[in-house]
């Protein structure tokens, strides 16, 4: 078992004798910080686990009015590219099925109040349900 601190403070994770750290919040601790954070973690012998996500919209979930658009998959792809460039030990995903925040990546069919993935990657209908 490995224990990761959910923080961007690598020194905190080291002082707490965690095995590593992960960022969870890909909006504030995203692509532009992955390399620096992983370098800091590796320098103190911690595992680095940046978190990626497809987008975020907290308004619908009654959370902070912060958002990062999905941009038809571009947000997700850019975060993955940056995470892999940081030489992580693990990559986490925020999140798989938080429909209320718009961070879901599970298969999707349109339903009242929720958008499907029609148009994502040029796919329509059943083919778009897991785009």
mmCIF file of N, CA and C in Angstrom:
data_model
loop_
_atom_site.group_PDB
_atom_site.id
_atom_site.type_symbol
_atom_site.label_atom_id
_atom_site.label_comp_id
_atom_site.label_asym_id
_atom_site.label_seq_id
_atom_site.Cartn_x
_atom_site.Cartn_y
_atom_site.Cartn_z
ATOM 1 N N UNK A 1 0.842 -1.168 0.000
ATOM 2 C CA UNK A 1 0.000 0.000 0.000
ATOM 3 C C UNK A 1 0.894 1.239 0.000
ATOM 4 N N UNK A 2 0.495 2.242 -0.755
ATOM 5 C CA UNK A 2 1.193 3.527 -0.780
ATOM 6 C C UNK A 2 0.219 4.601 -0.344
ATOM 7 N N UNK A 3 0.697 5.528 0.459
ATOM 8 C CA UNK A 3 -0.150 6.597 0.972
ATOM 9 C C UNK A 3 0.280 7.923 0.345
ATOM 10 N N UNK A 4 -0.657 8.563 -0.347
ATOM 11 C CA UNK A 4 -0.392 9.835 -1.034
ATOM 12 C C UNK A 4 -1.090 10.969 -0.301
ATOM 13 N N UNK A 5 -0.411 12.083 -0.157
ATOM 14 C CA UNK A 5 -1.002 13.297 0.405
ATOM 15 C C UNK A 5 -1.668 14.064 -0.727
ATOM 16 N N UNK A 6 -2.913 14.462 -0.540
ATOM 17 C CA UNK A 6 -3.619 15.267 -1.521
ATOM 18 C C UNK A 6 -3.285 16.730 -1.304
ATOM 19 N N UNK A 7 -2.181 17.180 -1.891
ATOM 20 C CA UNK A 7 -1.685 18.539 -1.672
ATOM 21 C C UNK A 7 -0.765 18.945 -2.802
ATOM 22 N N UNK A 8 -0.544 20.232 -2.962
ATOM 23 C CA UNK A 8 0.485 20.717 -3.883
ATOM 24 C C UNK A 8 1.758 21.059 -3.112
ATOM 25 N N UNK A 9 1.718 20.883 -1.798
ATOM 26 C CA UNK A 9 2.853 21.208 -0.934
ATOM 27 C C UNK A 9 3.713 19.966 -0.739
ATOM 28 N N UNK A 10 4.692 19.813 -1.605
ATOM 29 C CA UNK A 10 5.548 18.630 -1.577
ATOM 30 C C UNK A 10 6.263 18.503 -0.233
ATOM 31 N N UNK A 11 6.722 19.617 0.339
ATOM 32 C CA UNK A 11 7.401 19.590 1.638
ATOM 33 C C UNK A 11 6.493 19.070 2.742
ATOM 34 N N UNK A 12 5.210 19.409 2.679
ATOM 35 C CA UNK A 12 4.237 18.912 3.648
ATOM 36 C C UNK A 12 4.126 17.397 3.550
ATOM 37 N N UNK A 13 4.051 16.894 2.316
ATOM 38 C CA UNK A 13 3.940 15.446 2.111
ATOM 39 C C UNK A 13 5.197 14.742 2.603
ATOM 40 N N UNK A 14 6.354 15.336 2.383
ATOM 41 C CA UNK A 14 7.615 14.737 2.849
ATOM 42 C C UNK A 14 7.679 14.747 4.370
ATOM 43 N N UNK A 15 7.323 15.864 4.978
ATOM 44 C CA UNK A 15 7.363 15.974 6.437
ATOM 45 C C UNK A 15 6.393 14.997 7.093
ATOM 46 N N UNK A 16 5.282 14.716 6.439
ATOM 47 C CA UNK A 16 4.297 13.792 6.966
ATOM 48 C C UNK A 16 4.632 12.341 6.668
ATOM 49 N N UNK A 17 5.757 12.130 6.021
ATOM 50 C CA UNK A 17 6.242 10.788 5.674
ATOM 51 C C UNK A 17 5.276 10.014 4.776
ATOM 52 N N UNK A 18 4.616 10.758 3.886
ATOM 53 C CA UNK A 18 3.787 10.117 2.887
ATOM 54 C C UNK A 18 4.695 9.476 1.842
ATOM 55 N N UNK A 19 4.156 8.535 1.090
ATOM 56 C CA UNK A 19 4.923 7.906 0.013
ATOM 57 C C UNK A 19 4.989 8.807 -1.215
ATOM 58 N N UNK A 20 4.016 9.682 -1.339
ATOM 59 C CA UNK A 20 3.961 10.569 -2.489
ATOM 60 C C UNK A 20 2.892 11.616 -2.279
ATOM 61 N N UNK A 21 2.638 12.361 -3.328
ATOM 62 C CA UNK A 21 1.596 13.383 -3.272
ATOM 63 C C UNK A 21 0.838 13.365 -4.586
ATOM 64 N N UNK A 22 -0.407 13.824 -4.541
ATOM 65 C CA UNK A 22 -1.169 14.026 -5.767
ATOM 66 C C UNK A 22 -1.916 15.345 -5.649
ATOM 67 N N UNK A 23 -2.214 15.927 -6.792
ATOM 68 C CA UNK A 23 -2.758 17.283 -6.800
ATOM 69 C C UNK A 23 -4.278 17.341 -6.733
ATOM 70 N N UNK A 24 -4.980 16.350 -7.221
ATOM 71 C CA UNK A 24 -6.440 16.307 -7.311
ATOM 72 C C UNK A 24 -7.017 17.502 -8.077
ATOM 73 N N UNK A 25 -6.704 18.713 -7.668
ATOM 74 C CA UNK A 25 -7.246 19.936 -8.273
ATOM 75 C C UNK A 25 -6.457 20.282 -9.531
ATOM 76 N N UNK A 26 -6.989 19.907 -10.691
ATOM 77 C CA UNK A 26 -6.264 20.156 -11.938
ATOM 78 C C UNK A 26 -6.488 21.563 -12.488
ATOM 79 N N UNK A 27 -7.307 22.361 -11.828
ATOM 80 C CA UNK A 27 -7.494 23.740 -12.267
ATOM 81 C C UNK A 27 -6.400 24.628 -11.683
ATOM 82 N N UNK A 28 -6.220 24.588 -10.380
ATOM 83 C CA UNK A 28 -5.200 25.415 -9.743
ATOM 84 C C UNK A 28 -3.798 24.808 -9.820
ATOM 85 N N UNK A 29 -3.723 23.498 -9.917
ATOM 86 C CA UNK A 29 -2.432 22.824 -9.950
ATOM 87 C C UNK A 29 -2.367 21.957 -11.186
ATOM 88 N N UNK A 30 -2.433 22.612 -12.332
ATOM 89 C CA UNK A 30 -2.541 21.925 -13.603
ATOM 90 C C UNK A 30 -1.270 21.835 -14.399
ATOM 91 N N UNK A 31 -1.454 21.777 -15.683
ATOM 92 C CA UNK A 31 -0.395 21.490 -16.641
ATOM 93 C C UNK A 31 0.860 22.345 -16.460
ATOM 94 N N UNK A 32 0.685 23.615 -16.162
ATOM 95 C CA UNK A 32 1.839 24.505 -16.046
ATOM 96 C C UNK A 32 2.677 24.229 -14.798
ATOM 97 N N UNK A 33 2.185 23.414 -13.886
ATOM 98 C CA UNK A 33 2.908 23.141 -12.635
ATOM 99 C C UNK A 33 3.374 21.695 -12.503
ATOM 100 N N UNK A 34 2.924 20.810 -13.373
ATOM 101 C CA UNK A 34 3.238 19.393 -13.237
ATOM 102 C C UNK A 34 4.740 19.107 -13.194
ATOM 103 N N UNK A 35 5.497 19.675 -14.112
ATOM 104 C CA UNK A 35 6.937 19.386 -14.160
ATOM 105 C C UNK A 35 7.619 19.836 -12.876
ATOM 106 N N UNK A 36 7.348 21.055 -12.448
ATOM 107 C CA UNK A 36 7.972 21.568 -11.221
ATOM 108 C C UNK A 36 7.605 20.716 -10.011
ATOM 109 N N UNK A 37 6.345 20.360 -9.884
ATOM 110 C CA UNK A 37 5.910 19.575 -8.736
ATOM 111 C C UNK A 37 6.528 18.176 -8.734
ATOM 112 N N UNK A 38 6.590 17.540 -9.887
ATOM 113 C CA UNK A 38 7.208 16.208 -9.949
ATOM 114 C C UNK A 38 8.709 16.289 -9.678
ATOM 115 N N UNK A 39 9.360 17.317 -10.161
ATOM 116 C CA UNK A 39 10.791 17.482 -9.860
ATOM 117 C C UNK A 39 11.008 17.658 -8.360
ATOM 118 N N UNK A 40 10.174 18.468 -7.735
ATOM 119 C CA UNK A 40 10.287 18.663 -6.283
ATOM 120 C C UNK A 40 10.059 17.351 -5.538
ATOM 121 N N UNK A 41 9.066 16.604 -5.949
ATOM 122 C CA UNK A 41 8.746 15.332 -5.290
ATOM 123 C C UNK A 41 9.901 14.346 -5.436
ATOM 124 N N UNK A 42 10.389 14.216 -6.635
ATOM 125 C CA UNK A 42 11.476 13.261 -6.863
ATOM 126 C C UNK A 42 12.744 13.664 -6.124
ATOM 127 N N UNK A 43 12.971 14.955 -5.960
ATOM 128 C CA UNK A 43 14.161 15.434 -5.236
ATOM 129 C C UNK A 43 14.147 15.009 -3.770
ATOM 130 N N UNK A 44 12.956 14.815 -3.205
ATOM 131 C CA UNK A 44 12.856 14.383 -1.801
ATOM 132 C C UNK A 44 12.354 12.935 -1.702
ATOM 133 N N UNK A 45 12.489 12.198 -2.811
ATOM 134 C CA UNK A 45 12.176 10.763 -2.867
ATOM 135 C C UNK A 45 10.704 10.446 -2.606
ATOM 136 N N UNK A 46 9.828 11.313 -3.124
ATOM 137 C CA UNK A 46 8.394 11.060 -3.062
ATOM 138 C C UNK A 46 7.895 10.673 -4.451
ATOM 139 N N UNK A 47 6.836 9.897 -4.479
ATOM 140 C CA UNK A 47 6.170 9.588 -5.728
ATOM 141 C C UNK A 47 5.324 10.788 -6.147
ATOM 142 N N UNK A 48 5.261 11.016 -7.441
ATOM 143 C CA UNK A 48 4.518 12.154 -7.975
ATOM 144 C C UNK A 48 3.306 11.643 -8.747
ATOM 145 N N UNK A 49 2.127 12.167 -8.412
ATOM 146 C CA UNK A 49 0.888 11.752 -9.067
ATOM 147 C C UNK A 49 0.041 12.973 -9.428
ATOM 148 N N UNK A 50 0.358 13.633 -10.542
ATOM 149 C CA UNK A 50 -0.488 14.751 -10.958
ATOM 150 C C UNK A 50 -1.863 14.229 -11.375
ATOM 151 N N UNK A 51 -2.857 15.082 -11.265
ATOM 152 C CA UNK A 51 -4.214 14.696 -11.607
ATOM 153 C C UNK A 51 -4.671 15.406 -12.875
ATOM 154 N N UNK A 52 -5.330 14.657 -13.738
ATOM 155 C CA UNK A 52 -5.871 15.204 -14.975
ATOM 156 C C UNK A 52 -7.393 15.127 -14.933
ATOM 157 N N UNK A 53 -8.041 15.945 -15.722
ATOM 158 C CA UNK A 53 -9.493 15.923 -15.802
ATOM 159 C C UNK A 53 -9.960 16.513 -17.110
ATOM 160 N N UNK A 54 -11.176 16.195 -17.519
ATOM 161 C CA UNK A 54 -11.675 16.630 -18.819
ATOM 162 C C UNK A 54 -12.230 18.049 -18.858
ATOM 163 N N UNK A 55 -12.428 18.667 -17.707
ATOM 164 C CA UNK A 55 -13.039 19.989 -17.603
ATOM 165 C C UNK A 55 -13.719 20.066 -16.259
ATOM 166 N N UNK A 56 -14.266 21.212 -15.943
ATOM 167 C CA UNK A 56 -14.897 21.379 -14.637
ATOM 168 C C UNK A 56 -15.856 22.563 -14.674
ATOM 169 N N UNK A 57 -17.011 22.402 -14.037
ATOM 170 C CA UNK A 57 -17.953 23.502 -13.877
ATOM 171 C C UNK A 57 -18.652 23.329 -12.526
ATOM 172 N N UNK A 58 -18.213 24.073 -11.541
ATOM 173 C CA UNK A 58 -18.745 23.935 -10.195
ATOM 174 C C UNK A 58 -20.092 24.585 -9.958
ATOM 175 N N UNK A 59 -20.531 25.467 -10.823
ATOM 176 C CA UNK A 59 -21.780 26.193 -10.606
ATOM 177 C C UNK A 59 -22.957 25.242 -10.483
ATOM 178 N N UNK A 60 -23.057 24.309 -11.398
ATOM 179 C CA UNK A 60 -24.190 23.383 -11.402
ATOM 180 C C UNK A 60 -24.234 22.540 -10.131
ATOM 181 N N UNK A 61 -23.048 22.243 -9.561
ATOM 182 C CA UNK A 61 -22.974 21.417 -8.354
ATOM 183 C C UNK A 61 -23.104 22.256 -7.089
ATOM 184 N N UNK A 62 -23.322 23.552 -7.242
ATOM 185 C CA UNK A 62 -23.456 24.426 -6.088
ATOM 186 C C UNK A 62 -22.119 24.748 -5.447
ATOM 187 N N UNK A 63 -21.058 24.623 -6.220
ATOM 188 C CA UNK A 63 -19.713 24.905 -5.733
ATOM 189 C C UNK A 63 -19.241 26.253 -6.264
ATOM 190 N N UNK A 64 -17.977 26.525 -6.092
ATOM 191 C CA UNK A 64 -17.401 27.790 -6.549
ATOM 192 C C UNK A 64 -17.646 28.008 -8.044
ATOM 193 N N UNK A 65 -17.847 29.250 -8.406
ATOM 194 C CA UNK A 65 -18.121 29.605 -9.801
ATOM 195 C C UNK A 65 -16.825 29.618 -10.614
ATOM 196 N N UNK A 66 -16.129 28.517 -10.587
ATOM 197 C CA UNK A 66 -14.885 28.347 -11.343
ATOM 198 C C UNK A 66 -15.160 27.308 -12.407
ATOM 199 N N UNK A 67 -14.641 27.526 -13.602
ATOM 200 C CA UNK A 67 -14.848 26.519 -14.635
ATOM 201 C C UNK A 67 -13.661 26.469 -15.585
ATOM 202 N N UNK A 68 -13.480 25.309 -16.142
ATOM 203 C CA UNK A 68 -12.524 25.061 -17.215
ATOM 204 C C UNK A 68 -13.283 24.236 -18.234
ATOM 205 N N UNK A 69 -13.475 24.782 -19.420
ATOM 206 C CA UNK A 69 -14.260 24.095 -20.442
ATOM 207 C C UNK A 69 -13.621 22.801 -20.910
ATOM 208 N N UNK A 70 -14.443 21.873 -21.329
ATOM 209 C CA UNK A 70 -13.962 20.590 -21.834
ATOM 210 C C UNK A 70 -13.303 20.755 -23.205
ATOM 211 N N UNK A 71 -13.783 21.725 -23.969
ATOM 212 C CA UNK A 71 -13.234 22.054 -25.291
ATOM 213 C C UNK A 71 -13.134 20.828 -26.211
ATOM 214 N N UNK A 72 -14.194 20.037 -26.213
ATOM 215 C CA UNK A 72 -14.267 18.837 -27.062
ATOM 216 C C UNK A 72 -13.070 17.910 -26.885
ATOM 217 N N UNK A 73 -12.590 17.778 -25.652
ATOM 218 C CA UNK A 73 -11.502 16.849 -25.369
ATOM 219 C C UNK A 73 -10.126 17.473 -25.300
ATOM 220 N N UNK A 74 -9.991 18.717 -25.745
ATOM 221 C CA UNK A 74 -8.678 19.369 -25.773
ATOM 222 C C UNK A 74 -8.126 19.580 -24.366
ATOM 223 N N UNK A 75 -8.969 19.966 -23.422
ATOM 224 C CA UNK A 75 -8.523 20.169 -22.035
ATOM 225 C C UNK A 75 -7.917 18.881 -21.488
ATOM 226 N N UNK A 76 -8.614 17.791 -21.668
ATOM 227 C CA UNK A 76 -8.163 16.486 -21.176
ATOM 228 C C UNK A 76 -6.853 16.069 -21.838
ATOM 229 N N UNK A 77 -6.799 16.193 -23.157
ATOM 230 C CA UNK A 77 -5.574 15.831 -23.885
ATOM 231 C C UNK A 77 -4.380 16.665 -23.443
ATOM 232 N N UNK A 78 -4.588 17.966 -23.269
ATOM 233 C CA UNK A 78 -3.480 18.842 -22.856
ATOM 234 C C UNK A 78 -2.970 18.480 -21.457
ATOM 235 N N UNK A 79 -3.880 18.165 -20.556
ATOM 236 C CA UNK A 79 -3.457 17.770 -19.211
ATOM 237 C C UNK A 79 -2.694 16.448 -19.240
ATOM 238 N N UNK A 80 -3.153 15.495 -20.029
ATOM 239 C CA UNK A 80 -2.430 14.223 -20.139
ATOM 240 C C UNK A 80 -1.031 14.438 -20.725
ATOM 241 N N UNK A 81 -0.923 15.247 -21.750
ATOM 242 C CA UNK A 81 0.375 15.521 -22.363
ATOM 243 C C UNK A 81 1.325 16.139 -21.348
ATOM 244 N N UNK A 82 0.835 17.117 -20.586
ATOM 245 C CA UNK A 82 1.668 17.778 -19.575
ATOM 246 C C UNK A 82 2.029 16.828 -18.439
ATOM 247 N N UNK A 83 1.074 16.015 -18.012
ATOM 248 C CA UNK A 83 1.347 15.068 -16.929
ATOM 249 C C UNK A 83 2.427 14.078 -17.336
ATOM 250 N N UNK A 84 2.339 13.530 -18.523
ATOM 251 C CA UNK A 84 3.330 12.561 -18.973
ATOM 252 C C UNK A 84 4.699 13.202 -19.176
ATOM 253 N N UNK A 85 4.725 14.470 -19.571
ATOM 254 C CA UNK A 85 5.989 15.187 -19.743
ATOM 255 C C UNK A 85 6.695 15.430 -18.410
ATOM 256 N N UNK A 86 5.959 15.352 -17.313
ATOM 257 C CA UNK A 86 6.518 15.598 -15.977
ATOM 258 C C UNK A 86 7.172 14.361 -15.369
ATOM 259 N N UNK A 87 7.191 13.256 -16.086
ATOM 260 C CA UNK A 87 7.746 11.989 -15.586
ATOM 261 C C UNK A 87 7.096 11.558 -14.271
ATOM 262 N N UNK A 88 5.776 11.442 -14.257
ATOM 263 C CA UNK A 88 5.083 11.060 -13.030
ATOM 264 C C UNK A 88 5.295 9.581 -12.718
ATOM 265 N N UNK A 89 5.036 9.236 -11.496
ATOM 266 C CA UNK A 89 5.059 7.833 -11.113
ATOM 267 C C UNK A 89 3.680 7.213 -11.305
ATOM 268 N N UNK A 90 2.658 8.043 -11.146
ATOM 269 C CA UNK A 90 1.259 7.659 -11.297
ATOM 270 C C UNK A 90 0.533 8.900 -11.809
ATOM 271 N N UNK A 91 -0.521 8.705 -12.590
ATOM 272 C CA UNK A 91 -1.397 9.811 -12.975
ATOM 273 C C UNK A 91 -2.784 9.484 -12.439
ATOM 274 N N UNK A 92 -3.402 10.445 -11.747
ATOM 275 C CA UNK A 92 -4.755 10.244 -11.248
ATOM 276 C C UNK A 92 -5.735 11.007 -12.131
ATOM 277 N N UNK A 93 -6.988 10.604 -12.076
ATOM 278 C CA UNK A 93 -8.025 11.248 -12.887
ATOM 279 C C UNK A 93 -9.088 11.821 -11.964
ATOM 280 N N UNK A 94 -9.361 13.103 -12.128
ATOM 281 C CA UNK A 94 -10.400 13.808 -11.374
ATOM 282 C C UNK A 94 -11.481 14.200 -12.372
ATOM 283 N N UNK A 95 -12.525 13.612 -12.441
ATOM 284 C CA UNK A 95 -12.928 12.358 -11.862
ATOM 285 C C UNK A 95 -13.634 11.568 -12.918
ATOM 286 N N UNK A 96 -14.041 10.374 -12.587
ATOM 287 C CA UNK A 96 -14.672 9.488 -13.553
ATOM 288 C C UNK A 96 -16.148 9.812 -13.783
ATOM 289 N N UNK A 97 -16.861 10.140 -12.705
ATOM 290 C CA UNK A 97 -18.316 10.268 -12.882
ATOM 291 C C UNK A 97 -18.949 11.402 -12.086
ATOM 292 N N UNK A 98 -18.280 12.497 -11.939
ATOM 293 C CA UNK A 98 -18.882 13.661 -11.261
ATOM 294 C C UNK A 98 -19.673 14.480 -12.280
ATOM 295 N N UNK A 99 -20.843 13.971 -12.625
ATOM 296 C CA UNK A 99 -21.672 14.619 -13.632
ATOM 297 C C UNK A 99 -22.041 16.047 -13.253
ATOM 298 N N UNK A 100 -22.308 16.284 -11.993
ATOM 299 C CA UNK A 100 -22.701 17.617 -11.561
ATOM 300 C C UNK A 100 -21.606 18.648 -11.768
ATOM 301 N N UNK A 101 -20.360 18.234 -11.770
ATOM 302 C CA UNK A 101 -19.231 19.154 -11.979
ATOM 303 C C UNK A 101 -18.749 19.161 -13.425
ATOM 304 N N UNK A 102 -19.289 18.286 -14.248
ATOM 305 C CA UNK A 102 -18.851 18.224 -15.636
ATOM 306 C C UNK A 102 -17.502 17.553 -15.809
ATOM 307 N N UNK A 103 -17.058 16.779 -14.805
ATOM 308 C CA UNK A 103 -15.757 16.111 -14.932
ATOM 309 C C UNK A 103 -15.894 14.645 -15.323
ATOM 310 N N UNK A 104 -17.089 14.217 -15.696
ATOM 311 C CA UNK A 104 -17.285 12.811 -16.022
ATOM 312 C C UNK A 104 -16.577 12.433 -17.315
ATOM 313 N N UNK A 105 -16.063 11.205 -17.323
ATOM 314 C CA UNK A 105 -15.495 10.636 -18.544
ATOM 315 C C UNK A 105 -16.122 9.285 -18.855
ATOM 316 N N UNK A 106 -17.055 8.852 -17.997
ATOM 317 C CA UNK A 106 -17.725 7.585 -18.275
ATOM 318 C C UNK A 106 -18.622 7.744 -19.503
ATOM 319 N N UNK A 107 -18.997 6.629 -20.062
ATOM 320 C CA UNK A 107 -19.853 6.660 -21.246
ATOM 321 C C UNK A 107 -21.096 7.508 -20.987
ATOM 322 N N UNK A 108 -21.537 8.256 -21.993
ATOM 323 C CA UNK A 108 -22.638 9.188 -21.794
ATOM 324 C C UNK A 108 -23.646 9.153 -22.927
ATOM 325 N N UNK A 109 -24.895 9.045 -22.550
ATOM 326 C CA UNK A 109 -25.994 9.221 -23.481
ATOM 327 C C UNK A 109 -26.761 10.434 -22.988
ATOM 328 N N UNK A 110 -27.293 11.254 -23.894
ATOM 329 C CA UNK A 110 -28.027 12.424 -23.439
ATOM 330 C C UNK A 110 -29.204 12.027 -22.551
ATOM 331 N N UNK A 111 -29.415 12.788 -21.527
ATOM 332 C CA UNK A 111 -30.510 12.566 -20.598
ATOM 333 C C UNK A 111 -30.980 13.945 -20.152
ATOM 334 N N UNK A 112 -32.230 14.082 -19.792
ATOM 335 C CA UNK A 112 -32.753 15.392 -19.398
ATOM 336 C C UNK A 112 -31.829 16.055 -18.373
ATOM 337 N N UNK A 113 -31.319 17.218 -18.707
ATOM 338 C CA UNK A 113 -30.447 17.962 -17.810
ATOM 339 C C UNK A 113 -28.964 17.682 -18.000
ATOM 340 N N UNK A 114 -28.626 16.657 -18.793
ATOM 341 C CA UNK A 114 -27.216 16.311 -19.015
ATOM 342 C C UNK A 114 -26.947 16.179 -20.494
ATOM 343 N N UNK A 115 -25.836 16.717 -20.913
ATOM 344 C CA UNK A 115 -25.446 16.606 -22.309
ATOM 345 C C UNK A 115 -24.751 15.283 -22.554
ATOM 346 N N UNK A 116 -24.922 14.750 -23.734
ATOM 347 C CA UNK A 116 -24.156 13.579 -24.154
ATOM 348 C C UNK A 116 -22.841 14.067 -24.755
ATOM 349 N N UNK A 117 -22.199 13.215 -25.503
ATOM 350 C CA UNK A 117 -20.925 13.587 -26.134
ATOM 351 C C UNK A 117 -21.068 13.788 -27.637
ATOM 352 N N UNK A 118 -22.305 13.983 -28.128
ATOM 353 C CA UNK A 118 -22.480 14.204 -29.557
ATOM 354 C C UNK A 118 -21.574 15.333 -30.032
ATOM 355 N N UNK A 119 -20.862 15.045 -31.102
ATOM 356 C CA UNK A 119 -19.947 16.026 -31.681
ATOM 357 C C UNK A 119 -18.518 15.877 -31.197
ATOM 358 N N UNK A 120 -18.304 15.196 -30.059
ATOM 359 C CA UNK A 120 -16.941 15.009 -29.562
ATOM 360 C C UNK A 120 -16.185 14.133 -30.549
ATOM 361 N N UNK A 121 -15.048 14.601 -30.975
ATOM 362 C CA UNK A 121 -14.189 13.878 -31.925
ATOM 363 C C UNK A 121 -14.936 13.570 -33.218
ATOM 364 N N UNK A 122 -15.943 14.388 -33.513
ATOM 365 C CA UNK A 122 -16.681 14.213 -34.756
ATOM 366 C C UNK A 122 -17.651 13.048 -34.747
ATOM 367 N N UNK A 123 -17.894 12.455 -33.591
ATOM 368 C CA UNK A 123 -18.777 11.302 -33.494
ATOM 369 C C UNK A 123 -20.193 11.740 -33.119
ATOM 370 N N UNK A 124 -21.166 10.983 -33.583
ATOM 371 C CA UNK A 124 -22.576 11.292 -33.328
ATOM 372 C C UNK A 124 -23.277 10.018 -32.875
ATOM 373 N N UNK A 125 -24.305 10.169 -32.039
ATOM 374 C CA UNK A 125 -25.134 9.042 -31.626
ATOM 375 C C UNK A 125 -24.409 8.050 -30.738
ATOM 376 N N UNK A 126 -24.708 6.761 -30.934
ATOM 377 C CA UNK A 126 -24.125 5.719 -30.080
ATOM 378 C C UNK A 126 -22.603 5.739 -30.101
ATOM 379 N N UNK A 127 -22.005 6.054 -31.212
ATOM 380 C CA UNK A 127 -20.539 6.092 -31.303
ATOM 381 C C UNK A 127 -19.942 7.169 -30.407
ATOM 382 N N UNK A 128 -20.715 8.220 -30.120
ATOM 383 C CA UNK A 128 -20.215 9.332 -29.294
ATOM 384 C C UNK A 128 -20.356 9.064 -27.797
ATOM 385 N N UNK A 129 -21.071 8.019 -27.395
ATOM 386 C CA UNK A 129 -21.354 7.783 -25.991
ATOM 387 C C UNK A 129 -20.114 7.545 -25.146
ATOM 388 N N UNK A 130 -19.023 7.150 -25.764
ATOM 389 C CA UNK A 130 -17.778 6.955 -25.008
ATOM 390 C C UNK A 130 -16.626 7.751 -25.626
ATOM 391 N N UNK A 131 -16.963 8.822 -26.330
ATOM 392 C CA UNK A 131 -15.929 9.638 -26.984
ATOM 393 C C UNK A 131 -15.072 10.361 -25.960
#
